[in-house]
Amino acid sequence: MRDFGIELYERWAAIWNRELPVEDVMAPEFTLRYAQPGASVYDDIHDPAAFAEQIELFHKQIPGLVFAPQGVPVIDMDETGTGLVAQPYGVTITRPGEKVVELSGTDILRAENGRIVEVWSVSGGLGGRSFYA
């Protein structure tokens, strides 16, 4: 199930990059737990439609965002796609005429039957630092 966990995390990044519909990855009802400064808006989001709206708003507020998995994932899943995936991620913000900003964080995804039902996310927000090896 390691390959499935890696793919699930890649699909999680893809919804943040607006490359995949939220409902293709998330369960019909889920919980988001974001520890980033100013991220309390995610506390009240529990369905794919509301999450998709927030992702669009986030991209409008901070254009030029690209999310990508980084580092080595930790995966504990069974054959039904139920379990945990934890992995660092990187964010690149590229704005015309400005310095490229690179930030990092870690997301832990809890899945049931192949769909994400809970997310824990930690980063320093826009004041954070890039991933370091």
PDB file of C-alpha atoms in Angstrom:
ATOM      1  CA  MET A   1       0.000   0.000   0.000  1.00  0.00           C
ATOM      2  CA  ARG A   2       3.062   2.254   0.036  1.00  0.00           C
ATOM      3  CA  ASP A   3       2.511   3.166  -3.625  1.00  0.00           C
ATOM      4  CA  PHE A   4      -1.125   4.029  -2.913  1.00  0.00           C
ATOM      5  CA  GLY A   5      -0.086   6.289  -0.009  1.00  0.00           C
ATOM      6  CA  ILE A   6       2.443   8.088  -2.223  1.00  0.00           C
ATOM      7  CA  GLU A   7      -0.195   8.527  -4.929  1.00  0.00           C
ATOM      8  CA  LEU A   8      -2.748   9.801  -2.410  1.00  0.00           C
ATOM      9  CA  TYR A   9      -0.327  12.475  -1.211  1.00  0.00           C
ATOM     10  CA  GLU A  10       0.447  13.457  -4.821  1.00  0.00           C
ATOM     11  CA  ARG A  11      -3.294  13.787  -5.451  1.00  0.00           C
ATOM     12  CA  TRP A  12      -3.587  15.937  -2.286  1.00  0.00           C
ATOM     13  CA  ALA A  13      -0.933  18.275  -3.745  1.00  0.00           C
ATOM     14  CA  ALA A  14      -2.780  18.254  -7.082  1.00  0.00           C
ATOM     15  CA  ILE A  15      -6.004  19.574  -5.517  1.00  0.00           C
ATOM     16  CA  TRP A  16      -3.983  22.423  -3.973  1.00  0.00           C
ATOM     17  CA  ASN A  17      -2.545  23.129  -7.437  1.00  0.00           C
ATOM     18  CA  ARG A  18      -6.090  23.085  -8.882  1.00  0.00           C
ATOM     19  CA  GLU A  19      -5.151  20.179 -11.173  1.00  0.00           C
ATOM     20  CA  LEU A  20      -7.696  17.756  -9.753  1.00  0.00           C
ATOM     21  CA  PRO A  21     -11.205  18.243  -8.338  1.00  0.00           C
ATOM     22  CA  VAL A  22     -11.363  18.198  -4.540  1.00  0.00           C
ATOM     23  CA  GLU A  23     -14.133  15.570  -4.573  1.00  0.00           C
ATOM     24  CA  ASP A  24     -11.751  13.157  -6.366  1.00  0.00           C
ATOM     25  CA  VAL A  25      -9.523  13.039  -3.275  1.00  0.00           C
ATOM     26  CA  MET A  26     -11.532  14.028  -0.214  1.00  0.00           C
ATOM     27  CA  ALA A  27     -14.305  12.085   1.511  1.00  0.00           C
ATOM     28  CA  PRO A  28     -17.801  13.663   1.426  1.00  0.00           C
ATOM     29  CA  GLU A  29     -17.173  14.850   4.999  1.00  0.00           C
ATOM     30  CA  PHE A  30     -13.753  15.545   6.520  1.00  0.00           C
ATOM     31  CA  THR A  31     -11.860  17.549   9.143  1.00  0.00           C
ATOM     32  CA  LEU A  32      -8.999  19.974   8.457  1.00  0.00           C
ATOM     33  CA  ARG A  33      -6.546  20.859  11.219  1.00  0.00           C
ATOM     34  CA  TYR A  34      -4.201  23.661  10.141  1.00  0.00           C
ATOM     35  CA  ALA A  35      -1.601  24.960  12.589  1.00  0.00           C
ATOM     36  CA  GLN A  36      -0.408  27.790  10.317  1.00  0.00           C
ATOM     37  CA  PRO A  37      -0.835  31.386  11.448  1.00  0.00           C
ATOM     38  CA  GLY A  38      -4.112  32.806  10.092  1.00  0.00           C
ATOM     39  CA  ALA A  39      -5.492  29.421   9.012  1.00  0.00           C
ATOM     40  CA  SER A  40      -8.528  29.277  11.294  1.00  0.00           C
ATOM     41  CA  VAL A  41     -10.833  29.608   8.260  1.00  0.00           C
ATOM     42  CA  TYR A  42     -10.171  25.903   7.586  1.00  0.00           C
ATOM     43  CA  ASP A  43     -11.691  24.914  10.944  1.00  0.00           C
ATOM     44  CA  ASP A  44     -15.227  25.240   9.570  1.00  0.00           C
ATOM     45  CA  ILE A  45     -14.654  23.516   6.223  1.00  0.00           C
ATOM     46  CA  HIS A  46     -15.974  19.953   6.155  1.00  0.00           C
ATOM     47  CA  ASP A  47     -17.100  19.291   2.563  1.00  0.00           C
ATOM     48  CA  PRO A  48     -15.422  19.261  -0.879  1.00  0.00           C
ATOM     49  CA  ALA A  49     -17.350  22.233  -2.315  1.00  0.00           C
ATOM     50  CA  ALA A  50     -16.419  24.569   0.547  1.00  0.00           C
ATOM     51  CA  PHE A  51     -12.808  23.371   0.404  1.00  0.00           C
ATOM     52  CA  ALA A  52     -12.597  23.969  -3.355  1.00  0.00           C
ATOM     53  CA  GLU A  53     -13.899  27.521  -2.830  1.00  0.00           C
ATOM     54  CA  GLN A  54     -11.258  28.166  -0.153  1.00  0.00           C
ATOM     55  CA  ILE A  55      -8.459  26.829  -2.365  1.00  0.00           C
ATOM     56  CA  GLU A  56      -9.573  29.193  -5.159  1.00  0.00           C
ATOM     57  CA  LEU A  57      -9.649  32.114  -2.724  1.00  0.00           C
ATOM     58  CA  PHE A  58      -6.195  31.173  -1.421  1.00  0.00           C
ATOM     59  CA  HIS A  59      -4.787  31.234  -4.969  1.00  0.00           C
ATOM     60  CA  LYS A  60      -6.415  34.614  -5.638  1.00  0.00           C
ATOM     61  CA  GLN A  61      -4.879  36.026  -2.449  1.00  0.00           C
ATOM     62  CA  ILE A  62      -1.456  34.533  -3.179  1.00  0.00           C
ATOM     63  CA  PRO A  63      -1.035  34.037  -6.940  1.00  0.00           C
ATOM     64  CA  GLY A  64       1.811  31.968  -8.307  1.00  0.00           C
ATOM     65  CA  LEU A  65       1.539  29.122  -5.782  1.00  0.00           C
ATOM     66  CA  VAL A  66       2.764  25.632  -6.612  1.00  0.00           C
ATOM     67  CA  PHE A  67       2.684  22.791  -4.069  1.00  0.00           C
ATOM     68  CA  ALA A  68       4.884  19.677  -4.332  1.00  0.00           C
ATOM     69  CA  PRO A  69       5.650  16.687  -2.118  1.00  0.00           C
ATOM     70  CA  GLN A  70       9.165  16.731  -0.671  1.00  0.00           C
ATOM     71  CA  GLY A  71      11.244  14.388   1.422  1.00  0.00           C
ATOM     72  CA  VAL A  72      10.422  10.812   2.312  1.00  0.00           C
ATOM     73  CA  PRO A  73       6.816   9.887   3.127  1.00  0.00           C
ATOM     74  CA  VAL A  74       5.835   7.812   6.136  1.00  0.00           C
ATOM     75  CA  ILE A  75       2.950   5.519   5.246  1.00  0.00           C
ATOM     76  CA  ASP A  76       0.854   3.172   7.376  1.00  0.00           C
ATOM     77  CA  MET A  77      -2.079   1.936   5.280  1.00  0.00           C
ATOM     78  CA  ASP A  78      -3.955  -1.304   4.864  1.00  0.00           C
ATOM     79  CA  GLU A  79      -5.186  -2.898   1.650  1.00  0.00           C
ATOM     80  CA  THR A  80      -8.458  -0.906   1.770  1.00  0.00           C
ATOM     81  CA  GLY A  81      -6.662   2.466   1.552  1.00  0.00           C
ATOM     82  CA  THR A  82      -7.288   3.145   5.230  1.00  0.00           C
ATOM     83  CA  GLY A  83      -4.498   4.600   7.331  1.00  0.00           C
ATOM     84  CA  LEU A  84      -2.022   7.461   7.501  1.00  0.00           C
ATOM     85  CA  VAL A  85       0.353   9.261   5.159  1.00  0.00           C
ATOM     86  CA  ALA A  86       2.766  11.891   6.463  1.00  0.00           C
ATOM     87  CA  GLN A  87       5.058  13.856   4.179  1.00  0.00           C
ATOM     88  CA  PRO A  88       6.814  17.203   3.954  1.00  0.00           C
ATOM     89  CA  TYR A  89       5.714  19.524   1.167  1.00  0.00           C
ATOM     90  CA  GLY A  90       7.224  22.513  -0.548  1.00  0.00           C
ATOM     91  CA  VAL A  91       5.484  25.622  -1.785  1.00  0.00           C
ATOM     92  CA  THR A  92       6.947  27.861  -4.445  1.00  0.00           C
ATOM     93  CA  ILE A  93       5.458  31.323  -4.933  1.00  0.00           C
ATOM     94  CA  THR A  94       6.461  32.973  -8.194  1.00  0.00           C
ATOM     95  CA  ARG A  95       5.207  36.468  -8.879  1.00  0.00           C
ATOM     96  CA  PRO A  96       6.232  38.514 -11.920  1.00  0.00           C
ATOM     97  CA  GLY A  97       9.082  40.878 -11.071  1.00  0.00           C
ATOM     98  CA  GLU A  98       9.487  39.523  -7.529  1.00  0.00           C
ATOM     99  CA  LYS A  99      11.858  37.136  -5.834  1.00  0.00           C
ATOM    100  CA  VAL A 100      10.733  33.493  -5.832  1.00  0.00           C
ATOM    101  CA  VAL A 101       9.683  32.436  -2.328  1.00  0.00           C
ATOM    102  CA  GLU A 102      10.053  28.831  -1.217  1.00  0.00           C
ATOM    103  CA  LEU A 103       8.303  27.548   1.917  1.00  0.00           C
ATOM    104  CA  SER A 104       7.858  24.173   3.532  1.00  0.00           C
ATOM    105  CA  GLY A 105       5.555  22.282   5.849  1.00  0.00           C
ATOM    106  CA  THR A 106       4.316  18.814   6.688  1.00  0.00           C
ATOM    107  CA  ASP A 107       0.890  17.295   6.124  1.00  0.00           C
ATOM    108  CA  ILE A 108      -0.492  14.167   7.732  1.00  0.00           C
ATOM    109  CA  LEU A 109      -3.432  12.642   5.890  1.00  0.00           C
ATOM    110  CA  ARG A 110      -5.813  10.125   7.450  1.00  0.00           C
ATOM    111  CA  ALA A 111      -7.695   8.144   4.853  1.00  0.00           C
ATOM    112  CA  GLU A 112     -10.589   5.708   4.921  1.00  0.00           C
ATOM    113  CA  ASN A 113     -11.276   3.545   1.891  1.00  0.00           C
ATOM    114  CA  GLY A 114      -8.932   5.613  -0.255  1.00  0.00           C
ATOM    115  CA  ARG A 115     -10.426   9.038   0.573  1.00  0.00           C
ATOM    116  CA  ILE A 116      -8.977  11.667   2.894  1.00  0.00           C
ATOM    117  CA  VAL A 117     -11.106  12.106   6.021  1.00  0.00           C
ATOM    118  CA  GLU A 118      -8.738  14.165   8.170  1.00  0.00           C
ATOM    119  CA  VAL A 119      -5.719  16.408   7.606  1.00  0.00           C
ATOM    120  CA  TRP A 120      -3.179  17.795  10.040  1.00  0.00           C
ATOM    121  CA  SER A 121      -1.004  20.502   8.483  1.00  0.00           C
ATOM    122  CA  VAL A 122       1.889  22.429   9.978  1.00  0.00           C
ATOM    123  CA  SER A 123       4.029  25.162   8.429  1.00  0.00           C
ATOM    124  CA  GLY A 124       5.309  28.581   9.271  1.00  0.00           C
ATOM    125  CA  GLY A 125       2.920  30.169   6.769  1.00  0.00           C
ATOM    126  CA  LEU A 126       4.305  32.935   4.562  1.00  0.00           C
ATOM    127  CA  GLY A 127       6.932  33.672   7.202  1.00  0.00           C
ATOM    128  CA  GLY A 128       8.175  30.072   7.208  1.00  0.00           C
ATOM    129  CA  ARG A 129      11.304  28.583   5.765  1.00  0.00           C
ATOM    130  CA  SER A 130      12.112  26.356   2.840  1.00  0.00           C
ATOM    131  CA  PHE A 131      12.696  22.626   3.123  1.00  0.00           C
ATOM    132  CA  TYR A 132      16.205  21.750   4.162  1.00  0.00           C
ATOM    133  CA  ALA A 133      17.936  18.421   3.569  1.00  0.00           C
TER     134      ALA A 133
END
